[in-house]
mmCIF file with all atom_site columns, C-alpha atoms in Angstrom:
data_model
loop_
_atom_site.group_PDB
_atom_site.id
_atom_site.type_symbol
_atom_site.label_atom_id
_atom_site.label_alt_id
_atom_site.label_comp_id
_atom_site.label_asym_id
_atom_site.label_entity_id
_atom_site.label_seq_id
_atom_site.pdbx_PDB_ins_code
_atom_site.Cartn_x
_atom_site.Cartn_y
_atom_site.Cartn_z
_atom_site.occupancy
_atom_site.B_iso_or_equiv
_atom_site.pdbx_formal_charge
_atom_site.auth_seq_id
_atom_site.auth_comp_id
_atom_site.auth_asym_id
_atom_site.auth_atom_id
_atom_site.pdbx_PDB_model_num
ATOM 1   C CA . UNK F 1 1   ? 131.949 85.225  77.130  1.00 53.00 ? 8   UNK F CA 1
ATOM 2   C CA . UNK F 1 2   ? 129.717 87.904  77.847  1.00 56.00 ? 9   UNK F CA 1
ATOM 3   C CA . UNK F 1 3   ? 126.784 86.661  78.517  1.00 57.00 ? 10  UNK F CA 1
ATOM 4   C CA . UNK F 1 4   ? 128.883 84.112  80.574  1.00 51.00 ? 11  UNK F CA 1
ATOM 5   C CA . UNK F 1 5   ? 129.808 86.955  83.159  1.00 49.00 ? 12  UNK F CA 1
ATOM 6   C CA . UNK F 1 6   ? 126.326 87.622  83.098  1.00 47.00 ? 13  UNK F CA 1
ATOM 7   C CA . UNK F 1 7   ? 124.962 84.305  84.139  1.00 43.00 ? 14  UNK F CA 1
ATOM 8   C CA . UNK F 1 8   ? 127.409 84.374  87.346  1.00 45.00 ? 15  UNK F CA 1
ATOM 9   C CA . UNK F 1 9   ? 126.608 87.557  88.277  1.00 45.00 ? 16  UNK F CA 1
ATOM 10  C CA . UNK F 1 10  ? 122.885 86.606  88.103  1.00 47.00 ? 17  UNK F CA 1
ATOM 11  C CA . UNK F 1 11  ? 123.630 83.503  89.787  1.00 45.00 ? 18  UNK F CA 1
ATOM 12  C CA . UNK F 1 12  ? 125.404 85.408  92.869  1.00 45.00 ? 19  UNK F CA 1
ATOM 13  C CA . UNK F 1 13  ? 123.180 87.965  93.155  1.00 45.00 ? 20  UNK F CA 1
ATOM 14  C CA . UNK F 1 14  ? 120.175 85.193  93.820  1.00 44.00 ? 21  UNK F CA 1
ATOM 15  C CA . UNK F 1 15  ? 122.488 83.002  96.244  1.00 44.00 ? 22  UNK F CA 1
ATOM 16  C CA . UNK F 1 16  ? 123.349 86.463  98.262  1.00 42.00 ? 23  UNK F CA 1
ATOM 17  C CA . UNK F 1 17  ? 119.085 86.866  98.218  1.00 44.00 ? 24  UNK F CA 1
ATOM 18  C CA . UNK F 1 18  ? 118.920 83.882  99.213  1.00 43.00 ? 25  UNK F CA 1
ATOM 19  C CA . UNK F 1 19  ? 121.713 83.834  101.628 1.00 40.00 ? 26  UNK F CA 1
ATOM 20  C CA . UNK F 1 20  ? 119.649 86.634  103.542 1.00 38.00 ? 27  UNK F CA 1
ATOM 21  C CA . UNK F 1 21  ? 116.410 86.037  103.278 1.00 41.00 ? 28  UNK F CA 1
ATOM 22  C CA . UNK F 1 22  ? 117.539 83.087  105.505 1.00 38.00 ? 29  UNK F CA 1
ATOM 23  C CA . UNK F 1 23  ? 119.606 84.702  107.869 1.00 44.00 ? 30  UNK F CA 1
ATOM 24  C CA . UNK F 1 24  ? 116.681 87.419  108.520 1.00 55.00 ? 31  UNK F CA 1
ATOM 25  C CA . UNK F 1 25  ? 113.427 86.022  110.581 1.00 65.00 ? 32  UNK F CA 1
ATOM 26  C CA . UNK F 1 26  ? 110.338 86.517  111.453 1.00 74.00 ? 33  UNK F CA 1
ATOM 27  C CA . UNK F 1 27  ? 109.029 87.779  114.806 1.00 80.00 ? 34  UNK F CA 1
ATOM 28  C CA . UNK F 1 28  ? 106.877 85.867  116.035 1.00 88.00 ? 35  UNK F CA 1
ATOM 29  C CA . UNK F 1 29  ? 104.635 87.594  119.163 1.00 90.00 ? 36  UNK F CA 1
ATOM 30  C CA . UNK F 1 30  ? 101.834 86.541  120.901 1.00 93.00 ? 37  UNK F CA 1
ATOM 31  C CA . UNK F 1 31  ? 99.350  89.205  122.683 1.00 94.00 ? 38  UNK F CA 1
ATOM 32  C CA . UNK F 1 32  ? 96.015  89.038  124.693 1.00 95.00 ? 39  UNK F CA 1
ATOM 33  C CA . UNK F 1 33  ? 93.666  92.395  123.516 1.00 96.00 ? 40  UNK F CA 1
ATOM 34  C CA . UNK F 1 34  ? 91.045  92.740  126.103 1.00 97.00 ? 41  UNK F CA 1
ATOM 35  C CA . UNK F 1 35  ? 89.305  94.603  123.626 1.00 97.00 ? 42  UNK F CA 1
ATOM 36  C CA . UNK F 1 36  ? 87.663  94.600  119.867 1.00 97.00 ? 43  UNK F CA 1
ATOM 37  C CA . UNK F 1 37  ? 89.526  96.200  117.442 1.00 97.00 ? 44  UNK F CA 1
ATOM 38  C CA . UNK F 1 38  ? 90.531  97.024  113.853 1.00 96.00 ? 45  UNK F CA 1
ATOM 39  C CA . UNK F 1 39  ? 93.609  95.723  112.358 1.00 94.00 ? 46  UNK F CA 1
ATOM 40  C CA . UNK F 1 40  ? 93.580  96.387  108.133 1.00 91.00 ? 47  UNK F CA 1
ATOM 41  C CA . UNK F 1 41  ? 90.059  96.269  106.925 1.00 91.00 ? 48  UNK F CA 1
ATOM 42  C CA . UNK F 1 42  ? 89.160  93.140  109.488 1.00 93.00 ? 49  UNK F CA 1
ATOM 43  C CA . UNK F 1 43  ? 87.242  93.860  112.651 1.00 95.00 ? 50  UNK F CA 1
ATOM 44  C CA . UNK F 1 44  ? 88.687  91.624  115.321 1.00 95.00 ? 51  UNK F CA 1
ATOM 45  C CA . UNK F 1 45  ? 86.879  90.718  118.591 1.00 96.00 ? 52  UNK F CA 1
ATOM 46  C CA . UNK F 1 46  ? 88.888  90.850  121.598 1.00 96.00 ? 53  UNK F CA 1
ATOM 47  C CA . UNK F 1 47  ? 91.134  87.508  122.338 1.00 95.00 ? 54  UNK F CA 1
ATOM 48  C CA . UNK F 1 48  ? 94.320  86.113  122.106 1.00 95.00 ? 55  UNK F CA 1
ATOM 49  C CA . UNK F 1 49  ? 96.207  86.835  118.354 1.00 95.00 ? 56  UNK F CA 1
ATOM 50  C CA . UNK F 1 50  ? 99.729  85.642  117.541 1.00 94.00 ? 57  UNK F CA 1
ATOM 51  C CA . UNK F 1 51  ? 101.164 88.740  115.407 1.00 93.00 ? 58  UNK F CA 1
ATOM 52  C CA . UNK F 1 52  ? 104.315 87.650  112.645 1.00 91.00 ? 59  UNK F CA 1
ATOM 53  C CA . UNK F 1 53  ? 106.330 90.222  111.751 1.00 86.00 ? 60  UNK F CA 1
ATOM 54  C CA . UNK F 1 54  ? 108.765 89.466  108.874 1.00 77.00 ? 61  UNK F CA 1
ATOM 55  C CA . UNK F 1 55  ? 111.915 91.500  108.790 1.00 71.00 ? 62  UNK F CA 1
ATOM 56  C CA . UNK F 1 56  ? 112.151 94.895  105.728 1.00 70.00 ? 63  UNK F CA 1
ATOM 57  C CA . UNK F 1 57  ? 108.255 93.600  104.744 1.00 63.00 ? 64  UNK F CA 1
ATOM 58  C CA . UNK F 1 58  ? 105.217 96.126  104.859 1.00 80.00 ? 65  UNK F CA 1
ATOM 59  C CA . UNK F 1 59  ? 102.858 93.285  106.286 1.00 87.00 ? 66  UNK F CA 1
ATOM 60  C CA . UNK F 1 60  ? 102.290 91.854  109.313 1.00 90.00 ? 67  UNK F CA 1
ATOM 61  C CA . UNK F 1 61  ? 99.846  88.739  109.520 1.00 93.00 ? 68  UNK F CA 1
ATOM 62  C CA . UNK F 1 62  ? 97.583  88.222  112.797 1.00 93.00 ? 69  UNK F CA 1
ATOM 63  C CA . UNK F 1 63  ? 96.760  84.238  113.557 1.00 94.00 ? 70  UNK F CA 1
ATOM 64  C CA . UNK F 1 64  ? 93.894  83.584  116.010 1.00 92.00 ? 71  UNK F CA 1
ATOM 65  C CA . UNK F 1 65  ? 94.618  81.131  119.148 1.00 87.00 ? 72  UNK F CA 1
ATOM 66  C CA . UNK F 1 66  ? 93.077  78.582  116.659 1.00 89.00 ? 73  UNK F CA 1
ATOM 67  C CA . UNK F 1 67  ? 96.013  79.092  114.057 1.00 88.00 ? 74  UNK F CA 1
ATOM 68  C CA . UNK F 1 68  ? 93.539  80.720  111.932 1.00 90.00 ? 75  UNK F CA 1
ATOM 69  C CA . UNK F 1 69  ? 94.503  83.677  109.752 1.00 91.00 ? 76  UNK F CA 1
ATOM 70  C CA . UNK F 1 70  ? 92.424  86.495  110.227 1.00 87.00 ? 77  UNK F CA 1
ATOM 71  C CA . UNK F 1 71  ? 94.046  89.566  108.674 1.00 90.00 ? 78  UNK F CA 1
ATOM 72  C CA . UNK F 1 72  ? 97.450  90.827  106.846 1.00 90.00 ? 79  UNK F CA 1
ATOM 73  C CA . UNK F 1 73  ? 97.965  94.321  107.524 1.00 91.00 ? 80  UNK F CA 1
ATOM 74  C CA . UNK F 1 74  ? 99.911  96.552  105.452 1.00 88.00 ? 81  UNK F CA 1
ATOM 75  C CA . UNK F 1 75  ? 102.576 98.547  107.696 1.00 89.00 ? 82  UNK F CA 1
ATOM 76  C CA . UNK F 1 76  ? 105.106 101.080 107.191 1.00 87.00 ? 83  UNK F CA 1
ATOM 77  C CA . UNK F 1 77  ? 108.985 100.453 108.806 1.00 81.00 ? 84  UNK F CA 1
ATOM 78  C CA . UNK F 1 78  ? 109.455 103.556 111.209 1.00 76.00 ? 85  UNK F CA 1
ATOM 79  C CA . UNK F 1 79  ? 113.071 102.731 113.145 1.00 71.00 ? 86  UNK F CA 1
ATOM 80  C CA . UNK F 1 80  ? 112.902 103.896 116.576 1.00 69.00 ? 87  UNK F CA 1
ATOM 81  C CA . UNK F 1 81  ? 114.357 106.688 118.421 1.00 73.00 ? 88  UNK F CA 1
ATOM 82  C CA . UNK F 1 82  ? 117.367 106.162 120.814 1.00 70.00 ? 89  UNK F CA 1
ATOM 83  C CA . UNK F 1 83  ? 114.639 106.154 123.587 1.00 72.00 ? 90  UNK F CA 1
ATOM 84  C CA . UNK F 1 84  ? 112.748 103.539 122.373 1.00 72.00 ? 91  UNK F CA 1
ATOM 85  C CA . UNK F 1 85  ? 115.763 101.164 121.682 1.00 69.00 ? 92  UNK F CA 1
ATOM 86  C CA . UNK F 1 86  ? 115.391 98.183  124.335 1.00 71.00 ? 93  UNK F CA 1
ATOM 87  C CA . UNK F 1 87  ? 112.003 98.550  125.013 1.00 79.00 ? 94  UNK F CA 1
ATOM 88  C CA . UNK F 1 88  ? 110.006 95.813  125.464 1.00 84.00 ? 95  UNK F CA 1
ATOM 89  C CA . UNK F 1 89  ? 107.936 94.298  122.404 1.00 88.00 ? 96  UNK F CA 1
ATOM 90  C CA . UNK F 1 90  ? 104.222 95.718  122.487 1.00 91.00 ? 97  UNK F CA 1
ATOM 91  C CA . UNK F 1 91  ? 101.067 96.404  120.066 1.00 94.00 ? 98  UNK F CA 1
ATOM 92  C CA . UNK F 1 92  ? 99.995  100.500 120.329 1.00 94.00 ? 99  UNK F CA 1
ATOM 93  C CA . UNK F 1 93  ? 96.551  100.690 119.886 1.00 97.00 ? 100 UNK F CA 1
ATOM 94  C CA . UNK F 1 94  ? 94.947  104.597 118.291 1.00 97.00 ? 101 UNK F CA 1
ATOM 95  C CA . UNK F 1 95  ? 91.902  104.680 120.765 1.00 97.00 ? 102 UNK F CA 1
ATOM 96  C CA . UNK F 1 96  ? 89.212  106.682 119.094 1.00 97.00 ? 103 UNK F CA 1
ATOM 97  C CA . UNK F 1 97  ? 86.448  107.067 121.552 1.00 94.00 ? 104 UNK F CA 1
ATOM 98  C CA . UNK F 1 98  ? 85.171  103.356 122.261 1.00 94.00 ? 105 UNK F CA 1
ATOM 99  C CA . UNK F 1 99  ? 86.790  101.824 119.101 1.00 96.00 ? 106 UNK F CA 1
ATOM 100 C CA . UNK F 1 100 ? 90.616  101.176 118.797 1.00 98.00 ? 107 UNK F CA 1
ATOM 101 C CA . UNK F 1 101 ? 92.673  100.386 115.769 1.00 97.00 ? 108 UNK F CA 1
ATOM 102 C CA . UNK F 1 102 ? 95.688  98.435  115.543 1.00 96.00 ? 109 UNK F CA 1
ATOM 103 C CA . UNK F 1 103 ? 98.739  101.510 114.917 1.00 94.00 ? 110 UNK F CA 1
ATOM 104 C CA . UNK F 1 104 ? 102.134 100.169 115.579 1.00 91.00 ? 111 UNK F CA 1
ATOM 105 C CA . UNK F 1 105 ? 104.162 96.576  116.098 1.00 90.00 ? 112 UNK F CA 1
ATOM 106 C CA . UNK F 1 106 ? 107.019 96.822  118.268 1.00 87.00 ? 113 UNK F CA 1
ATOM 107 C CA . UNK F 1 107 ? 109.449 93.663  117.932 1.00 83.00 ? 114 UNK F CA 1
ATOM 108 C CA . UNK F 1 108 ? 111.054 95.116  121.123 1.00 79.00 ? 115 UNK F CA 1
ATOM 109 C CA . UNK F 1 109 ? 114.899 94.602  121.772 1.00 70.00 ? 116 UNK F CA 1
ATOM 110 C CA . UNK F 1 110 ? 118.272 96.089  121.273 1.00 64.00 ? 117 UNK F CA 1
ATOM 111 C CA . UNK F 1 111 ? 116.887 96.330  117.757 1.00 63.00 ? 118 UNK F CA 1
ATOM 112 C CA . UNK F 1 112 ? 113.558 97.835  118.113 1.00 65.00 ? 119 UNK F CA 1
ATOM 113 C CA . UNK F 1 113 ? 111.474 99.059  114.844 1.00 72.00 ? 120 UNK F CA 1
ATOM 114 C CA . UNK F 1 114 ? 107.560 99.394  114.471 1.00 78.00 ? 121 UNK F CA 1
ATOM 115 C CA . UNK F 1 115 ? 105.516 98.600  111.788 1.00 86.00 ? 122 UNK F CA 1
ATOM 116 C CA . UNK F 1 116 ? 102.986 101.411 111.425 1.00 89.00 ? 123 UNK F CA 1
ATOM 117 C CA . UNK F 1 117 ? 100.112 101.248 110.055 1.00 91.00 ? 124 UNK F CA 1
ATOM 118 C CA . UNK F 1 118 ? 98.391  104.073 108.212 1.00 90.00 ? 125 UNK F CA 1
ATOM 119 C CA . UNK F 1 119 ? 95.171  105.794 109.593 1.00 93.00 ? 126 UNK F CA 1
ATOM 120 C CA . UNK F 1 120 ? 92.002  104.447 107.126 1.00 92.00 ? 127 UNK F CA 1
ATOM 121 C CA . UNK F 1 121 ? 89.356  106.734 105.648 1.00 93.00 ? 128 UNK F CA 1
ATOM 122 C CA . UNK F 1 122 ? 86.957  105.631 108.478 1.00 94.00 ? 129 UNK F CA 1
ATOM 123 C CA . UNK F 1 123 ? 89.102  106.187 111.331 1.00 95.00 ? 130 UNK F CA 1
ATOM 124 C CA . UNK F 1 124 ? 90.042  109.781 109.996 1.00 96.00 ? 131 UNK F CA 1
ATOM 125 C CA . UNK F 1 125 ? 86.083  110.395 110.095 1.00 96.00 ? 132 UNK F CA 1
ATOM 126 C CA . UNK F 1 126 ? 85.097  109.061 113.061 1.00 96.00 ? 133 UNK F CA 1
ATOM 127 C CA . UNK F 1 127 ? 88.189  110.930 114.387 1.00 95.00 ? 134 UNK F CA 1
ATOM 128 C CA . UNK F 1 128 ? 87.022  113.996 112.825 1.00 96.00 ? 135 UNK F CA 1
ATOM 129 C CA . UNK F 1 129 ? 83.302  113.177 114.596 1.00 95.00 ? 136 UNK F CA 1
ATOM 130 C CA . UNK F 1 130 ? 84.487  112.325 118.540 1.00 95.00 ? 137 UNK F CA 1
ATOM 131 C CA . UNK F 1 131 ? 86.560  115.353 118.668 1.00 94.00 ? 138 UNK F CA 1
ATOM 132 C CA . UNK F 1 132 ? 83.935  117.631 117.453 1.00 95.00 ? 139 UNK F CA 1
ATOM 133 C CA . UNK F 1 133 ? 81.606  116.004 119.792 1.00 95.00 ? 140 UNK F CA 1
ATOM 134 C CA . UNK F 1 134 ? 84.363  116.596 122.645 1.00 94.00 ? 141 UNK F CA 1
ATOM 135 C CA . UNK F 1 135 ? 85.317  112.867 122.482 1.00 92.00 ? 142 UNK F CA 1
ATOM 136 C CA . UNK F 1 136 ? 88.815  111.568 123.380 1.00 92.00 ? 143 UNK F CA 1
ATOM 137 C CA . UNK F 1 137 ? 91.256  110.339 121.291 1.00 94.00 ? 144 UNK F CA 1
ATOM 138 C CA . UNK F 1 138 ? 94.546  108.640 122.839 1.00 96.00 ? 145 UNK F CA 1
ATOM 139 C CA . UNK F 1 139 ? 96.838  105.225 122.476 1.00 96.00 ? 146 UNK F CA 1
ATOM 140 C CA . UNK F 1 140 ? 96.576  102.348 124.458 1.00 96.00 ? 147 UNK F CA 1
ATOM 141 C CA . UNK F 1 141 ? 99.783  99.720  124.935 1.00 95.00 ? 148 UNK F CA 1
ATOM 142 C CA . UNK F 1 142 ? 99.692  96.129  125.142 1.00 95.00 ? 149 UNK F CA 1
ATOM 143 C CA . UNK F 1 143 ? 103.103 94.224  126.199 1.00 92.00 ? 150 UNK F CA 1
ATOM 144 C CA . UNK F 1 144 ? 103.246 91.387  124.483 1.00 90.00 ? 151 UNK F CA 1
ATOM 145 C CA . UNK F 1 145 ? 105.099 88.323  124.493 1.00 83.00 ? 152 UNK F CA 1
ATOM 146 C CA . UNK F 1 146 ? 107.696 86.820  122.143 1.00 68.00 ? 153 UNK F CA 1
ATOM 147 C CA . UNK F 1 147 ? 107.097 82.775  121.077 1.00 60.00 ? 154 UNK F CA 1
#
């Protein structure tokens, strides 16, 4: 009897998974960089990139215009602030003097969160190197569309 209860409970605990995984989709968002960047470990030349965002995941995976994969990119969830709610949906880029790495996802919406991504080893040294060479450091924002 026992281990009947337990089967059930298993058993509705997976169709609940199930139930949501379903229910929660993807974002699917399509942006134009007019520049070469880093997204993850990939370098990634400038060009049109569908980005997929799957709801409560840490990746994100970036398609070229071909369909091609060219990088997943481990993220962090940040939610947004009451200011960012309804913004639109956009990439934020970390522009460390001429090179710019992929920092945040922004599904955009009532619902806004970004997917973050951590700064690497290289961009905290070449960081480190523009701004003691008097370099700038800023963010650059791309709007992008949903498909």
């Amino acid at each position: 009897m026992k281990t009947m209860n337990t089967l059930k409970n298993m058993a509705a605990a997976v169709a609940l998974a199930i139930g949501t995984m379903a229910v929660a989709q993807a974002a699917e968002l399509k942006a134009t960089v007019p520049f070469d960047f880093t997204a993850g470990s990939a370098q990634v030349k400038a060009g049109t990139y569908w980005i997929e965002v799957k709801p409560g995941g840490n990746t994100i995976g970036l398609r070229n215009a071909n369909g091609r994969r060219i990088a997943y990119v481990l993220m962090n969830i940040a939610n947004a602030s009451p200011k960012e709610q309804g913004r639109a949906a956009r990439l934020v880029f970390r522009r460390v003097g001429a090179h710019h790495f992929l920092g945040q996802v922004w599904t955009g919406g009532g619902n806004s969160t970004a997917n973050e991504t951590p700064m690497s080893g290289r961009e905290k040294s070449l960081r480190q190197e523009v701004m003691l060479a008097g370099g700038s450091v800023g963010t650059v924002e791309i709007r992008v569309g949903a498909e």
